[in-house]
N, CA, C and O atoms as a GROMACS GRO file, in nm:
protein
  592
    1MET      N    1  -1.189  10.351  -6.502
    1MET     CA    2  -1.130  10.261  -6.391
    1MET      C    3  -1.024  10.252  -6.321
    1MET      O    4  -1.030  10.220  -6.202
    2PRO      N    5  -0.887  10.285  -6.395
    2PRO     CA    6  -0.776  10.244  -6.312
    2PRO      C    7  -0.780  10.372  -6.201
    2PRO      O    8  -0.769  10.348  -6.081
    3THR      N    9  -0.801  10.537  -6.264
    3THR     CA   10  -0.806  10.643  -6.177
    3THR      C   11  -0.882  10.628  -6.060
    3THR      O   12  -0.849  10.686  -5.957
    4THR      N   13  -1.011  10.532  -6.068
    4THR     CA   14  -1.124  10.529  -5.947
    4THR      C   15  -1.037  10.435  -5.849
    4THR      O   16  -1.031  10.461  -5.729
    5ARG      N   17  -0.974  10.329  -5.903
    5ARG     CA   18  -0.898  10.224  -5.824
    5ARG      C   19  -0.824  10.292  -5.749
    5ARG      O   20  -0.838  10.284  -5.627
    6GLY      N   21  -0.708  10.391  -5.819
    6GLY     CA   22  -0.601  10.468  -5.783
    6GLY      C   23  -0.643  10.553  -5.648
    6GLY      O   24  -0.588  10.555  -5.539
    7ALA      N   25  -0.772  10.630  -5.699
    7ALA     CA   26  -0.809  10.733  -5.607
    7ALA      C   27  -0.871  10.666  -5.488
    7ALA      O   28  -0.869  10.735  -5.386
    8THR      N   29  -0.949  10.501  -5.470
    8THR     CA   30  -0.982  10.457  -5.368
    8THR      C   31  -0.842  10.394  -5.297
    8THR      O   32  -0.818  10.393  -5.176
    9ALA      N   33  -0.781  10.359  -5.372
    9ALA     CA   34  -0.638  10.305  -5.285
    9ALA      C   35  -0.550  10.408  -5.220
    9ALA      O   36  -0.450  10.381  -5.154
   10GLY      N   37  -0.593  10.522  -5.244
   10GLY     CA   38  -0.525  10.646  -5.197
   10GLY      C   39  -0.616  10.695  -5.082
   10GLY      O   40  -0.555  10.747  -4.989
   11ALA      N   41  -0.761  10.688  -5.069
   11ALA     CA   42  -0.804  10.726  -4.970
   11ALA      C   43  -0.812  10.622  -4.863
   11ALA      O   44  -0.810  10.651  -4.743
   12LYS      N   45  -0.819  10.515  -4.903
   12LYS     CA   46  -0.757  10.365  -4.808
   12LYS      C   47  -0.630  10.407  -4.727
   12LYS      O   48  -0.623  10.406  -4.604
   13SER      N   49  -0.526  10.445  -4.817
   13SER     CA   50  -0.377  10.453  -4.755
   13SER      C   51  -0.392  10.579  -4.648
   13SER      O   52  -0.348  10.583  -4.533
   14ARG      N   53  -0.470  10.685  -4.719
   14ARG     CA   54  -0.493  10.790  -4.622
   14ARG      C   55  -0.564  10.759  -4.474
   14ARG      O   56  -0.526  10.808  -4.368
   15THR      N   57  -0.676  10.665  -4.491
   15THR     CA   58  -0.737  10.614  -4.367
   15THR      C   59  -0.650  10.537  -4.278
   15THR      O   60  -0.648  10.557  -4.156
   16GLU      N   61  -0.576  10.448  -4.335
   16GLU     CA   62  -0.505  10.332  -4.276
   16GLU      C   63  -0.387  10.425  -4.186
   16GLU      O   64  -0.353  10.404  -4.069
   17ASN      N   65  -0.338  10.531  -4.277
   17ASN     CA   66  -0.256  10.611  -4.210
   17ASN      C   67  -0.302  10.678  -4.093
   17ASN      O   68  -0.233  10.665  -3.992
   18THR      N   69  -0.400  10.745  -4.088
   18THR     CA   70  -0.460  10.807  -3.997
   18THR      C   71  -0.511  10.737  -3.885
   18THR      O   72  -0.520  10.796  -3.777
   19MET      N   73  -0.551  10.596  -3.898
   19MET     CA   74  -0.587  10.507  -3.804
   19MET      C   75  -0.440  10.486  -3.715
   19MET      O   76  -0.432  10.512  -3.595
   20THR      N   77  -0.334  10.439  -3.792
   20THR     CA   78  -0.205  10.400  -3.751
   20THR      C   79  -0.158  10.533  -3.652
   20THR      O   80  -0.146  10.511  -3.531
   21SER      N   81  -0.135  10.652  -3.698
   21SER     CA   82  -0.138  10.784  -3.627
   21SER      C   83  -0.224  10.778  -3.478
   21SER      O   84  -0.172  10.770  -3.366
   22ASN      N   85  -0.360  10.782  -3.507
   22ASN     CA   86  -0.453  10.788  -3.409
   22ASN      C   87  -0.364  10.645  -3.282
   22ASN      O   88  -0.322  10.670  -3.169
   23ARG      N   89  -0.362  10.527  -3.342
   23ARG     CA   90  -0.315  10.416  -3.253
   23ARG      C   91  -0.198  10.466  -3.180
   23ARG      O   92  -0.200  10.466  -3.057
   24ASP      N   93  -0.084  10.515  -3.256
   24ASP     CA   94   0.060  10.558  -3.230
   24ASP      C   95  -0.003  10.677  -3.094
   24ASP      O   96   0.018  10.669  -2.973
   25HIS      N   97  -0.055  10.743  -3.142
   25HIS     CA   98  -0.104  10.866  -3.056
   25HIS      C   99  -0.159  10.853  -2.930
   25HIS      O  100  -0.129  10.926  -2.836
   26THR      N  101  -0.262  10.734  -2.924
   26THR     CA  102  -0.291  10.679  -2.796
   26THR      C  103  -0.202  10.571  -2.707
   26THR      O  104  -0.220  10.561  -2.586
   27ALA      N  105  -0.127  10.511  -2.761
   27ALA     CA  106  -0.039  10.402  -2.729
   27ALA      C  107   0.072  10.503  -2.650
   27ALA      O  108   0.123  10.466  -2.544
   28ALA      N  109   0.109  10.642  -2.713
   28ALA     CA  110   0.212  10.751  -2.658
   28ALA      C  111   0.144  10.808  -2.503
   28ALA      O  112   0.205  10.820  -2.397
   29ALA      N  113   0.014  10.835  -2.528
   29ALA     CA  114  -0.061  10.910  -2.438
   29ALA      C  115  -0.062  10.779  -2.321
   29ALA      O  116  -0.015  10.805  -2.210
   30ASP      N  117  -0.106  10.668  -2.342
   30ASP     CA  118  -0.106  10.594  -2.247
   30ASP      C  119   0.007  10.540  -2.172
   30ASP      O  120   0.006  10.486  -2.061
   31HIS      N  121   0.102  10.563  -2.248
   31HIS     CA  122   0.238  10.504  -2.195
   31HIS      C  123   0.279  10.644  -2.098
   31HIS      O  124   0.330  10.611  -1.991
   32GLU      N  125   0.267  10.780  -2.116
   32GLU     CA  126   0.271  10.892  -2.047
   32GLU      C  127   0.203  10.924  -1.927
   32GLU      O  128   0.250  10.983  -1.830
   33ALA      N  129   0.059  10.869  -1.946
   33ALA     CA  130  -0.040  10.847  -1.821
   33ALA      C  131   0.023  10.726  -1.741
   33ALA      O  132   0.038  10.760  -1.624
   34VAL      N  133   0.056  10.623  -1.758
   34VAL     CA  134   0.134  10.482  -1.680
   34VAL      C  135   0.244  10.563  -1.595
   34VAL      O  136   0.244  10.549  -1.473
   35ALA      N  137   0.339  10.649  -1.658
   35ALA     CA  138   0.445  10.679  -1.635
   35ALA      C  139   0.408  10.769  -1.519
   35ALA      O  140   0.457  10.738  -1.410
   36ARG      N  141   0.325  10.879  -1.525
   36ARG     CA  142   0.306  10.988  -1.458
   36ARG      C  143   0.232  10.920  -1.317
   36ARG      O  144   0.248  10.966  -1.204
   37ASN      N  145   0.139  10.789  -1.352
   37ASN     CA  146   0.084  10.723  -1.226
   37ASN      C  147   0.178  10.666  -1.129
   37ASN      O  148   0.157  10.667  -1.008
   38VAL      N  149   0.316  10.599  -1.201
   38VAL     CA  150   0.397  10.530  -1.146
   38VAL      C  151   0.482  10.622  -1.068
   38VAL      O  152   0.550  10.580  -0.973
   39GLU      N  153   0.481  10.743  -1.103
   39GLU     CA  154   0.541  10.863  -1.028
   39GLU      C  155   0.497  10.906  -0.908
   39GLU      O  156   0.555  10.939  -0.805
   40ALA      N  157   0.348  10.899  -0.951
   40ALA     CA  158   0.270  10.953  -0.860
   40ALA      C  159   0.267  10.850  -0.721
   40ALA      O  160   0.261  10.889  -0.605
   41PHE      N  161   0.271  10.730  -0.760
   41PHE     CA  162   0.259  10.642  -0.639
   41PHE      C  163   0.392  10.615  -0.578
   41PHE      O  164   0.386  10.554  -0.470
   42ARG      N  165   0.496  10.642  -0.616
   42ARG     CA  166   0.622  10.643  -0.571
   42ARG      C  167   0.647  10.784  -0.460
   42ARG      O  168   0.720  10.788  -0.362
   43LEU      N  169   0.565  10.884  -0.512
   43LEU     CA  170   0.549  10.997  -0.407
   43LEU      C  171   0.481  10.966  -0.305
   43LEU      O  172   0.519  10.978  -0.189
   44ALA      N  173   0.350  10.914  -0.351
   44ALA     CA  174   0.242  10.881  -0.234
   44ALA      C  175   0.328  10.781  -0.140
   44ALA      O  176   0.320  10.795  -0.018
   45GLN      N  177   0.393  10.700  -0.185
   45GLN     CA  178   0.467  10.592  -0.068
   45GLN      C  179   0.534  10.664   0.007
   45GLN      O  180   0.506  10.666   0.126
   46ILE      N  181   0.628  10.732  -0.040
   46ILE     CA  182   0.738  10.838   0.073
   46ILE      C  183   0.628  10.923   0.116
   46ILE      O  184   0.648  10.923   0.238
   47ALA      N  185   0.530  10.991   0.097
   47ALA     CA  186   0.440  11.076   0.154
   47ALA      C  187   0.358  11.007   0.277
   47ALA      O  188   0.312  11.065   0.376
   48ALA      N  189   0.353  10.862   0.242
   48ALA     CA  190   0.262  10.798   0.322
   48ALA      C  191   0.106  10.840   0.310
   48ALA      O  192   0.025  10.824   0.402
   49ASP      N  193   0.068  10.910   0.154
   49ASP     CA  194  -0.059  10.953   0.165
   49ASP      C  195  -0.166  10.854   0.109
   49ASP      O  196  -0.171  10.808  -0.005
   50PRO      N  197  -0.257  10.831   0.219
   50PRO     CA  198  -0.394  10.732   0.186
   50PRO      C  199  -0.478  10.792   0.097
   50PRO      O  200  -0.558  10.716   0.043
   51LYS      N  201  -0.482  10.901   0.068
   51LYS     CA  202  -0.600  10.960  -0.008
   51LYS      C  203  -0.526  10.922  -0.177
   51LYS      O  204  -0.586  10.885  -0.278
   52ALA      N  205  -0.385  10.948  -0.159
   52ALA     CA  206  -0.344  10.941  -0.343
   52ALA      C  207  -0.311  10.777  -0.344
   52ALA      O  208  -0.342  10.728  -0.452
   53LEU      N  209  -0.274  10.713  -0.280
   53LEU     CA  210  -0.237  10.558  -0.270
   53LEU      C  211  -0.389  10.496  -0.301
   53LEU      O  212  -0.396  10.406  -0.385
   54THR      N  213  -0.507  10.540  -0.238
   54THR     CA  214  -0.608  10.489  -0.291
   54THR      C  215  -0.672  10.536  -0.400
   54THR      O  216  -0.738  10.449  -0.457
   55ALA      N  217  -0.676  10.660  -0.457
   55ALA     CA  218  -0.699  10.678  -0.563
   55ALA      C  219  -0.615  10.630  -0.701
   55ALA      O  220  -0.669  10.633  -0.811
   56LEU      N  221  -0.481  10.585  -0.680
   56LEU     CA  222  -0.407  10.488  -0.768
   56LEU      C  223  -0.443  10.345  -0.781
   56LEU      O  224  -0.406  10.274  -0.875
   57CYS      N  225  -0.521  10.306  -0.677
   57CYS     CA  226  -0.510  10.155  -0.696
   57CYS      C  227  -0.651  10.136  -0.713
   57CYS      O  228  -0.747  10.207  -0.683
   58ALA      N  229  -0.639  10.003  -0.777
   58ALA     CA  230  -0.803   9.948  -0.850
   58ALA      C  231  -0.840   9.892  -0.696
   58ALA      O  232  -0.762   9.877  -0.602
   59ASP      N  233  -0.955   9.871  -0.698
   59ASP     CA  234  -1.055   9.831  -0.596
   59ASP      C  235  -0.995   9.691  -0.586
   59ASP      O  236  -0.971   9.649  -0.473
   60ASP      N  237  -0.965   9.602  -0.709
   60ASP     CA  238  -0.914   9.448  -0.652
   60ASP      C  239  -0.756   9.457  -0.649
   60ASP      O  240  -0.696   9.353  -0.674
   61LEU      N  241  -0.701   9.542  -0.628
   61LEU     CA  242  -0.548   9.539  -0.590
   61LEU      C  243  -0.509   9.408  -0.496
   61LEU      O  244  -0.558   9.378  -0.387
   62SER      N  245  -0.392   9.328  -0.579
   62SER     CA  246  -0.311   9.252  -0.525
   62SER      C  247  -0.180   9.293  -0.507
   62SER      O  248  -0.098   9.300  -0.599
   63TYR      N  249  -0.156   9.325  -0.376
   63TYR     CA  250  -0.034   9.370  -0.369
   63TYR      C  251   0.067   9.315  -0.275
   63TYR      O  252   0.055   9.333  -0.154
   64SER      N  253   0.190   9.234  -0.338
   64SER     CA  254   0.264   9.119  -0.297
   64SER      C  255   0.392   9.173  -0.235
   64SER      O  256   0.447   9.251  -0.312
   65HIS      N  257   0.457   9.155  -0.117
   65HIS     CA  258   0.578   9.180  -0.074
   65HIS      C  259   0.670   9.088  -0.081
   65HIS      O  260   0.634   8.973  -0.058
   66SER      N  261   0.815   9.117  -0.117
   66SER     CA  262   0.908   9.020  -0.133
   66SER      C  263   0.923   8.902  -0.046
   66SER      O  264   0.984   8.801  -0.080
   67ASN      N  265   0.845   8.925   0.106
   67ASN     CA  266   0.868   8.788   0.196
   67ASN      C  267   0.737   8.740   0.185
   67ASN      O  268   0.695   8.686   0.288
   68GLY      N  269   0.642   8.744   0.069
   68GLY     CA  270   0.557   8.684   0.016
   68GLY      C  271   0.409   8.697   0.068
   68GLY      O  272   0.311   8.630   0.037
   69PHE      N  273   0.423   8.834   0.182
   69PHE     CA  274   0.274   8.898   0.223
   69PHE      C  275   0.229   8.923   0.145
   69PHE      O  276   0.291   8.971   0.050
   70LEU      N  277   0.081   8.902   0.143
   70LEU     CA  278  -0.008   8.986   0.031
   70LEU      C  279  -0.131   9.043   0.100
   70LEU      O  280  -0.213   8.998   0.180
   71GLU      N  281  -0.113   9.153   0.040
   71GLU     CA  282  -0.256   9.279   0.073
   71GLU      C  283  -0.338   9.304  -0.016
   71GLU      O  284  -0.301   9.300  -0.133
   72ASP      N  285  -0.447   9.330   0.012
   72ASP     CA  286  -0.567   9.389  -0.089
   72ASP      C  287  -0.572   9.516  -0.045
   72ASP      O  288  -0.531   9.564   0.060
   73LYS      N  289  -0.624   9.563  -0.134
   73LYS     CA  290  -0.654   9.741  -0.115
   73LYS      C  291  -0.647   9.820   0.009
   73LYS      O  292  -0.583   9.922   0.033
   74ALA      N  293  -0.730   9.749   0.084
   74ALA     CA  294  -0.772   9.837   0.212
   74ALA      C  295  -0.647   9.790   0.331
   74ALA      O  296  -0.608   9.877   0.408
   75ALA      N  297  -0.601   9.678   0.338
   75ALA     CA  298  -0.467   9.609   0.415
   75ALA      C  299  -0.349   9.728   0.340
   75ALA      O  300  -0.287   9.814   0.403
   76PHE      N  301  -0.342   9.705   0.217
   76PHE     CA  302  -0.215   9.816   0.177
   76PHE      C  303  -0.226   9.919   0.210
   76PHE      O  304  -0.145   9.957   0.294
   77VAL      N  305  -0.338  10.025   0.157
   77VAL     CA  306  -0.326  10.102   0.243
   77VAL      C  307  -0.310  10.150   0.368
   77VAL      O  308  -0.241  10.246   0.402
   78ALA      N  309  -0.391  10.063   0.452
   78ALA     CA  310  -0.391  10.108   0.619
   78ALA      C  311  -0.221  10.098   0.622
   78ALA      O  312  -0.153  10.195   0.654
   79ASN      N  313  -0.170   9.984   0.590
   79ASN     CA  314  -0.024   9.931   0.649
   79ASN      C  315   0.098  10.026   0.571
   79ASN      O  316   0.209  10.039   0.620
   80ALA      N  317   0.062  10.081   0.457
   80ALA     CA  318   0.153  10.189   0.408
   80ALA      C  319   0.133  10.329   0.478
   80ALA      O  320   0.225  10.411   0.478
   81THR      N  321   0.038  10.349   0.524
   81THR     CA  322   0.021  10.499   0.607
   81THR      C  323  -0.005  10.471   0.773
   81THR      O  324  -0.058  10.552   0.850
   82ASP      N  325   0.046  10.340   0.807
   82ASP     CA  326   0.025  10.354   0.959
   82ASP      C  327   0.138  10.405   1.035
   82ASP      O  328   0.133  10.407   1.158
   83GLY      N  329   0.243  10.448   0.967
   83GLY     CA  330   0.338  10.518   1.077
   83GLY      C  331   0.454  10.458   1.091
   83GLY      O  332   0.557  10.517   1.127
   84LYS      N  333   0.443  10.320   1.060
   84LYS     CA  334   0.508  10.212   1.138
   84LYS      C  335   0.664  10.209   1.061
   84LYS      O  336   0.766  10.166   1.114
   85THR      N  337   0.655  10.258   0.938
   85THR     CA  338   0.778  10.268   0.841
   85THR      C  339   0.812  10.416   0.786
   85THR      O  340   0.721  10.462   0.716
   86GLU      N  341   0.887  10.472   0.796
   86GLU     CA  342   0.909  10.637   0.721
   86GLU      C  343   0.992  10.615   0.644
   86GLU      O  344   1.105  10.590   0.686
   87PHE      N  345   0.961  10.618   0.475
   87PHE     CA  346   1.053  10.610   0.376
   87PHE      C  347   1.130  10.741   0.390
   87PHE      O  348   1.062  10.839   0.418
   88LEU      N  349   1.266  10.758   0.374
   88LEU     CA  350   1.355  10.826   0.383
   88LEU      C  351   1.368  10.857   0.219
   88LEU      O  352   1.356  10.971   0.174
   89SER      N  353   1.387  10.768   0.156
   89SER     CA  354   1.388  10.760  -0.007
   89SER      C  355   1.349  10.679  -0.083
   89SER      O  356   1.381  10.569  -0.039
   90ILE      N  357   1.297  10.670  -0.173
   90ILE     CA  358   1.228  10.552  -0.289
   90ILE      C  359   1.280  10.594  -0.402
   90ILE      O  360   1.256  10.710  -0.434
   91THR      N  361   1.366  10.508  -0.496
   91THR     CA  362   1.424  10.538  -0.620
   91THR      C  363   1.362  10.430  -0.696
   91THR      O  364   1.374  10.318  -0.646
   92TYR      N  365   1.293  10.439  -0.817
   92TYR     CA  366   1.286  10.346  -0.899
   92TYR      C  367   1.357  10.349  -1.048
   92TYR      O  368   1.317  10.413  -1.146
   93LYS      N  369   1.473  10.261  -1.040
   93LYS     CA  370   1.559  10.284  -1.112
   93LYS      C  371   1.520  10.170  -1.247
   93LYS      O  372   1.472  10.057  -1.238
   94ASP      N  373   1.558  10.244  -1.367
   94ASP     CA  374   1.568  10.169  -1.512
   94ASP      C  375   1.429  10.109  -1.510
   94ASP      O  376   1.416   9.987  -1.506
   95PRO      N  377   1.306  10.205  -1.513
   95PRO     CA  378   1.179  10.162  -1.529
   95PRO      C  379   1.165  10.090  -1.692
   95PRO      O  380   1.251  10.099  -1.779
   96THR      N  381   1.049  10.025  -1.702
   96THR     CA  382   1.022   9.989  -1.879
   96THR      C  383   0.878   9.983  -1.858
   96THR      O  384   0.831   9.900  -1.780
   97ILE      N  385   0.802  10.068  -1.923
   97ILE     CA  386   0.682  10.028  -1.934
   97ILE      C  387   0.616   9.952  -2.054
   97ILE      O  388   0.654   9.997  -2.162
   98LYS      N  389   0.544   9.867  -2.062
   98LYS     CA  390   0.482   9.823  -2.192
   98LYS      C  391   0.351   9.829  -2.194
   98LYS      O  392   0.297   9.752  -2.116
   99ILE      N  393   0.281   9.895  -2.258
   99ILE     CA  394   0.118   9.883  -2.267
   99ILE      C  395   0.081   9.746  -2.378
   99ILE      O  396   0.132   9.711  -2.485
  100VAL      N  397  -0.009   9.704  -2.311
  100VAL     CA  398  -0.082   9.590  -2.373
  100VAL      C  399  -0.247   9.578  -2.390
  100VAL      O  400  -0.314   9.491  -2.334
  101GLY      N  401  -0.296   9.677  -2.474
  101GLY     CA  402  -0.438   9.670  -2.458
  101GLY      C  403  -0.444   9.763  -2.346
  101GLY      O  404  -0.378   9.866  -2.331
  102PRO      N  405  -0.544   9.706  -2.258
  102PRO     CA  406  -0.630   9.792  -2.143
  102PRO      C  407  -0.505   9.767  -2.038
  102PRO      O  408  -0.526   9.812  -1.925
  103ALA      N  409  -0.401   9.712  -2.055
  103ALA     CA  410  -0.316   9.676  -1.938
  103ALA      C  411  -0.156   9.737  -1.945
  103ALA      O  412  -0.102   9.726  -2.056
  104ALA      N  413  -0.101   9.781  -1.871
  104ALA     CA  414   0.051   9.801  -1.882
  104ALA      C  415   0.157   9.732  -1.775
  104ALA      O  416   0.152   9.755  -1.654
  105ILE      N  417   0.230   9.668  -1.822
  105ILE     CA  418   0.339   9.619  -1.760
  105ILE      C  419   0.459   9.713  -1.718
  105ILE      O  420   0.542   9.760  -1.795
  106VAL      N  421   0.453   9.731  -1.581
  106VAL     CA  422   0.584   9.793  -1.542
  106VAL      C  423   0.688   9.750  -1.430
  106VAL      O  424   0.657   9.724  -1.313
  107ARG      N  425   0.800   9.746  -1.478
  107ARG     CA  426   0.891   9.658  -1.418
  107ARG      C  427   1.011   9.789  -1.387
  107ARG      O  428   1.026   9.881  -1.467
  108PHE      N  429   1.094   9.775  -1.251
  108PHE     CA  430   1.187   9.873  -1.217
  108PHE      C  431   1.272   9.808  -1.108
  108PHE      O  432   1.249   9.700  -1.055
  109HIS      N  433   1.356   9.877  -1.088
  109HIS     CA  434   1.457   9.808  -0.951
  109HIS      C  435   1.446   9.926  -0.832
  109HIS      O  436   1.492  10.039  -0.822
  110TRP      N  437   1.371   9.852  -0.757
  110TRP     CA  438   1.356   9.938  -0.636
  110TRP      C  439   1.485   9.956  -0.539
  110TRP      O  440   1.563   9.867  -0.505
  111GLN      N  441   1.488  10.084  -0.506
  111GLN     CA  442   1.593  10.104  -0.388
  111GLN      C  443   1.567  10.216  -0.280
  111GLN      O  444   1.565  10.334  -0.311
  112ALA      N  445   1.550  10.176  -0.167
  112ALA     CA  446   1.491  10.240  -0.060
  112ALA      C  447   1.549  10.245   0.045
  112ALA      O  448   1.619  10.149   0.079
  113GLU      N  449   1.537  10.356   0.122
  113GLU     CA  450   1.592  10.354   0.267
  113GLU      C  451   1.462  10.395   0.360
  113GLU      O  452   1.371  10.469   0.322
  114MET      N  453   1.469  10.350   0.454
  114MET     CA  454   1.339  10.375   0.577
  114MET      C  455   1.387  10.379   0.692
  114MET      O  456   1.497  10.330   0.717
  115MET      N  457   1.320  10.432   0.770
  115MET     CA  458   1.335  10.389   0.908
  115MET      C  459   1.212  10.306   0.964
  115MET      O  460   1.096  10.332   0.935
  116THR      N  461   1.251  10.201   1.048
  116THR     CA  462   1.151  10.100   1.089
  116THR      C  463   1.186  10.042   1.220
  116THR      O  464   1.290   9.977   1.223
  117GLY      N  465   1.108  10.056   1.344
  117GLY     CA  466   1.152  10.007   1.436
  117GLY      C  467   1.281  10.090   1.484
  117GLY      O  468   1.366  10.032   1.552
  118GLY      N  469   1.294  10.203   1.456
  118GLY     CA  470   1.394  10.295   1.520
  118GLY      C  471   1.526  10.246   1.440
  118GLY      O  472   1.636  10.291   1.473
  119GLN      N  473   1.519  10.184   1.371
  119GLN     CA  474   1.649  10.138   1.248
  119GLN      C  475   1.644  10.186   1.150
  119GLN      O  476   1.534  10.182   1.096
  120LYS      N  477   1.737  10.242   1.088
  120LYS     CA  478   1.767  10.278   0.951
  120LYS      C  479   1.797  10.167   0.871
  120LYS      O  480   1.909  10.119   0.890
  121VAL      N  481   1.708  10.100   0.764
  121VAL     CA  482   1.697   9.981   0.705
  121VAL      C  483   1.716  10.030   0.521
  121VAL      O  484   1.674  10.138   0.480
  122ALA      N  485   1.766   9.957   0.456
  122ALA     CA  486   1.778   9.968   0.297
  122ALA      C  487   1.737   9.845   0.231
  122ALA      O  488   1.776   9.738   0.278
  123ASN      N  489   1.661   9.846   0.122
  123ASN     CA  490   1.654   9.734   0.048
  123ASN      C  491   1.650   9.772  -0.142
  123ASN      O  492   1.629   9.868  -0.216
  124SER      N  493   1.681   9.646  -0.151
  124SER     CA  494   1.675   9.664  -0.328
  124SER      C  495   1.590   9.551  -0.370
  124SER      O  496   1.607   9.439  -0.322
  125LEU      N  497   1.507   9.574  -0.449
  125LEU     CA  498   1.401   9.476  -0.484
  125LEU      C  499   1.392   9.525  -0.662
  125LEU      O  500   1.421   9.627  -0.724
  126HIS      N  501   1.331   9.378  -0.700
  126HIS     CA  502   1.276   9.412  -0.822
  126HIS      C  503   1.117   9.391  -0.819
  126HIS      O  504   1.063   9.298  -0.758
  127ILE      N  505   1.052   9.483  -0.888
  127ILE     CA  506   0.924   9.531  -0.880
  127ILE      C  507   0.886   9.473  -1.010
  127ILE      O  508   0.967   9.462  -1.103
  128LEU      N  509   0.776   9.441  -1.015
  128LEU     CA  510   0.644   9.402  -1.145
  128LEU      C  511   0.511   9.478  -1.120
  128LEU      O  512   0.435   9.406  -1.055
  129MET      N  513   0.469   9.570  -1.144
  129MET     CA  514   0.340   9.639  -1.160
  129MET      C  515   0.276   9.604  -1.244
  129MET      O  516   0.339   9.583  -1.348
  130ASN      N  517   0.128   9.578  -1.249
  130ASN     CA  518   0.017   9.580  -1.361
  130ASN      C  519  -0.088   9.678  -1.340
  130ASN      O  520  -0.167   9.678  -1.246
  131TRP      N  521  -0.083   9.748  -1.420
  131TRP     CA  522  -0.194   9.871  -1.419
  131TRP      C  523  -0.280   9.821  -1.528
  131TRP      O  524  -0.246   9.758  -1.629
  132LEU      N  525  -0.431   9.872  -1.480
  132LEU     CA  526  -0.526   9.824  -1.567
  132LEU      C  527  -0.602   9.992  -1.604
  132LEU      O  528  -0.611  10.090  -1.529
  133LYS      N  529  -0.649   9.975  -1.746
  133LYS     CA  530  -0.715  10.122  -1.767
  133LYS      C  531  -0.861  10.077  -1.741
  133LYS      O  532  -0.919   9.981  -1.792
  134GLN      N  533  -0.908  10.166  -1.649
  134GLN     CA  534  -1.038  10.162  -1.596
  134GLN      C  535  -1.116  10.290  -1.652
  134GLN      O  536  -1.107  10.397  -1.591
  135GLY      N  537  -1.198  10.279  -1.777
  135GLY     CA  538  -1.233  10.429  -1.799
  135GLY      C  539  -1.139  10.492  -1.873
  135GLY      O  540  -1.089  10.443  -1.974
  136ASP      N  541  -1.109  10.607  -1.826
  136ASP     CA  542  -0.984  10.704  -1.866
  136ASP      C  543  -0.849  10.692  -1.784
  136ASP      O  544  -0.744  10.739  -1.829
  137GLU      N  545  -0.855  10.641  -1.687
  137GLU     CA  546  -0.791  10.645  -1.570
  137GLU      C  547  -0.677  10.496  -1.548
  137GLU      O  548  -0.718  10.387  -1.588
  138TRP      N  549  -0.582  10.503  -1.503
  138TRP     CA  550  -0.476  10.390  -1.512
  138TRP      C  551  -0.469  10.363  -1.340
  138TRP      O  552  -0.448  10.445  -1.251
  139LYS      N  553  -0.493  10.230  -1.331
  139LYS     CA  554  -0.504  10.177  -1.157
  139LYS      C  555  -0.408  10.077  -1.175
  139LYS      O  556  -0.389  10.000  -1.269
  140LEU      N  557  -0.347  10.092  -1.062
  140LEU     CA  558  -0.264   9.962  -0.988
  140LEU      C  559  -0.343   9.862  -0.990
  140LEU      O  560  -0.430   9.877  -0.905
  141LEU      N  561  -0.355   9.752  -1.056
  141LEU     CA  562  -0.394   9.632  -1.042
  141LEU      C  563  -0.347   9.508  -0.931
  141LEU      O  564  -0.400   9.434  -0.849
  142SER      N  565  -0.217   9.535  -0.982
  142SER     CA  566  -0.109   9.442  -0.879
  142SER      C  567   0.033   9.463  -0.891
  142SER      O  568   0.084   9.502  -0.996
  143ARG      N  569   0.107   9.435  -0.770
  143ARG     CA  570   0.241   9.483  -0.756
  143ARG      C  571   0.284   9.331  -0.692
  143ARG      O  572   0.213   9.256  -0.624
  144SER      N  573   0.432   9.310  -0.738
  144SER     CA  574   0.506   9.184  -0.660
  144SER      C  575   0.640   9.252  -0.675
  144SER      O  576   0.681   9.339  -0.752
  145ALA      N  577   0.700   9.175  -0.565
  145ALA     CA  578   0.823   9.227  -0.523
  145ALA      C  579   0.938   9.084  -0.509
  145ALA      O  580   0.900   8.982  -0.452
  146THR      N  581   1.046   9.091  -0.556
  146THR     CA  582   1.144   9.007  -0.543
  146THR      C  583   1.270   9.080  -0.486
  146THR      O  584   1.312   9.191  -0.519
  147LYS      N  585   1.325   8.985  -0.383
  147LYS     CA  586   1.443   9.051  -0.326
  147LYS      C  587   1.564   9.031  -0.408
  147LYS      O  588   1.586   8.916  -0.445
  148LEU      N  589   1.650   9.128  -0.445
  148LEU     CA  590   1.761   9.107  -0.498
  148LEU      C  591   1.889   9.064  -0.412
  148LEU      O  592   1.996   9.044  -0.467
   0.00000   0.00000   0.00000
């Protein structure tokens, strides 16, 4: 019997190692997918690309600006692509991504230069994004900005 117990314990250990390895692989893949979407979102903002922004955002998006102005998905995409603001640059400094089940918490320091109302404006914000895994895709569910 000790041999059987040892063999069973060995098989259980291999199964646990495989499960841990699969979990680690999934977490790494999710982290990479969120990072790709965050970068795609940054580029879509600079390009004012309505198709890309629509694809990256969840239907229930809650997008909060640093002045407290709140937009749903339709309003965000419309306002981000209306041509009233032209982004010259957007940088996401020191990003962090934490995967929590089907959610991802993303934080970074936003630095941007833009043309608005004929004037060049720079701003510096702290951003909190929440991404939700819907099927195999990560979608931006909420975004909040705080002035620095």
